[in-house]
Amino acid sequence: MSRQPRDGRTSLRVVGDGIHELIESDRDLFVRELRELYHDGREREDLQSGLAESATDEDLEEFFAAHGETTTDQIGRLEAPFDAIEAEVDPGPIENGALEGFREDRDEFVADLQDPILGDTVDAELARAIERLEITKVETLLELADRTELPNEVVEELETTKTEMETGLDRARELTTI
């Protein structure tokens, strides 16, 4: 969905092969960050099922499987903020360089491991890094929601999501001692 400026024109810019909306306000930034969180969540769903399959520790496998379900719930919860601000999720994925970098680092580490059990430590590290990244994104969304005086329902959904992410981070810490 493109936002229409006051003069009726759409604020767009061409980057490489894509067209991107310009971010001109706190609300625009909120929408962009919310879209990224949504698409990151979709990527994390796939990632967590793969991490569950590769885990050698039963507790870690259960964590990734359960956390994948929590992520699905969080994605569903993001629909209310989109509705409240009358914005749509872009149909295509939004690239997140940090998330992709975490995945690439994990794959390189795992390829070098001589002991498969060490993969659990690498995967738990990945889980903690991603949770921290997502918590930071939700904190940014909460700040923007406050500055733009978005409805309480938006704030409440984001606060619930942040609490779940913090719980996930705590659980990932419990499963490993680094």
CSV table of N, CA and C in Angstrom, one decimal, residues 1 27 30-31 34 76-89 145 148-158:
chain,number,residue,atom,x,y,z
A,1,MET,N,0.9,-1.2,0.0
A,1,MET,CA,0.0,0.0,0.0
A,1,MET,C,0.9,1.2,0.0
A,27,ARG,N,4.9,8.1,11.6
A,27,ARG,CA,3.9,7.0,11.2
A,27,ARG,C,4.4,6.2,10.1
A,30,PHE,N,6.9,3.9,11.5
A,30,PHE,CA,6.1,2.8,12.3
A,30,PHE,C,5.6,1.7,11.3
A,31,VAL,N,5.0,2.1,10.2
A,31,VAL,CA,4.5,1.2,9.2
A,31,VAL,C,5.6,0.3,8.7
A,34,LEU,N,6.9,-2.1,11.3
A,34,LEU,CA,5.9,-3.1,11.6
A,34,LEU,C,5.9,-4.1,10.5
A,76,GLY,N,0.2,-13.2,14.0
A,76,GLY,CA,-1.3,-13.0,14.0
A,76,GLY,C,-1.7,-11.7,14.8
A,77,ARG,N,-1.0,-11.5,15.9
A,77,ARG,CA,-1.3,-10.4,16.8
A,77,ARG,C,-0.9,-9.1,16.1
A,78,LEU,N,0.0,-9.1,15.1
A,78,LEU,CA,0.4,-7.9,14.4
A,78,LEU,C,-0.7,-7.4,13.4
A,79,GLU,N,-1.7,-8.2,13.2
A,79,GLU,CA,-2.8,-7.7,12.3
A,79,GLU,C,-3.6,-6.6,12.9
A,80,ALA,N,-3.8,-6.6,14.2
A,80,ALA,CA,-4.5,-5.5,14.9
A,80,ALA,C,-3.8,-4.1,14.7
A,81,PRO,N,-2.5,-4.0,14.9
A,81,PRO,CA,-1.9,-2.7,14.6
A,81,PRO,C,-2.0,-2.3,13.2
A,82,PHE,N,-1.9,-3.2,12.2
A,82,PHE,CA,-2.1,-2.9,10.8
A,82,PHE,C,-3.5,-2.3,10.6
A,83,ASP,N,-4.5,-3.0,11.2
A,83,ASP,CA,-5.9,-2.6,11.0
A,83,ASP,C,-6.1,-1.2,11.7
A,84,ALA,N,-5.5,-1.0,12.9
A,84,ALA,CA,-5.7,0.2,13.6
A,84,ALA,C,-5.2,1.4,12.9
A,85,ILE,N,-4.1,1.3,12.2
A,85,ILE,CA,-3.5,2.4,11.5
A,85,ILE,C,-3.8,2.4,10.0
A,86,GLU,N,-4.8,1.5,9.6
A,86,GLU,CA,-5.2,1.4,8.2
A,86,GLU,C,-4.1,1.3,7.2
A,87,ALA,N,-3.2,0.3,7.6
A,87,ALA,CA,-2.1,0.0,6.7
A,87,ALA,C,-2.1,-1.5,6.3
A,88,GLU,N,-1.5,-1.8,5.2
A,88,GLU,CA,-1.5,-3.2,4.7
A,88,GLU,C,-0.1,-3.7,4.8
A,89,VAL,N,0.0,-5.0,4.9
A,89,VAL,CA,1.3,-5.7,4.9
A,89,VAL,C,1.6,-5.8,3.4
A,145,ALA,N,4.8,4.4,18.5
A,145,ALA,CA,3.4,4.4,18.8
A,145,ALA,C,3.1,5.5,19.8
A,148,THR,N,3.3,9.0,18.1
A,148,THR,CA,2.3,9.3,17.1
A,148,THR,C,0.9,9.1,17.8
A,149,GLU,N,0.9,8.8,19.1
A,149,GLU,CA,-0.4,8.7,19.8
A,149,GLU,C,-1.3,7.6,19.2
A,150,LEU,N,-0.8,6.5,18.8
A,150,LEU,CA,-1.6,5.4,18.3
A,150,LEU,C,-2.5,4.8,19.3
A,151,PRO,N,-3.6,4.2,18.9
A,151,PRO,CA,-4.5,3.6,19.9
A,151,PRO,C,-3.9,2.6,20.9
A,152,ASN,N,-4.5,2.5,22.1
A,152,ASN,CA,-4.0,1.6,23.1
A,152,ASN,C,-4.0,0.2,22.6
A,153,GLU,N,-4.9,-0.2,21.7
A,153,GLU,CA,-4.9,-1.6,21.2
A,153,GLU,C,-3.6,-1.9,20.5
A,154,VAL,N,-3.0,-0.9,19.8
A,154,VAL,CA,-1.8,-1.1,19.1
A,154,VAL,C,-0.6,-1.4,20.2
A,155,VAL,N,-0.6,-0.5,21.1
A,155,VAL,CA,0.4,-0.6,22.2
A,155,VAL,C,0.3,-1.9,22.9
A,156,GLU,N,-0.9,-2.3,23.3
A,156,GLU,CA,-1.1,-3.5,24.1
A,156,GLU,C,-0.6,-4.7,23.3
A,157,GLU,N,-0.9,-4.8,22.0
A,157,GLU,CA,-0.5,-5.9,21.2
A,157,GLU,C,1.0,-6.0,21.1
A,158,LEU,N,1.7,-4.8,21.0
A,158,LEU,CA,3.1,-4.8,20.9
A,158,LEU,C,3.7,-5.1,22.2
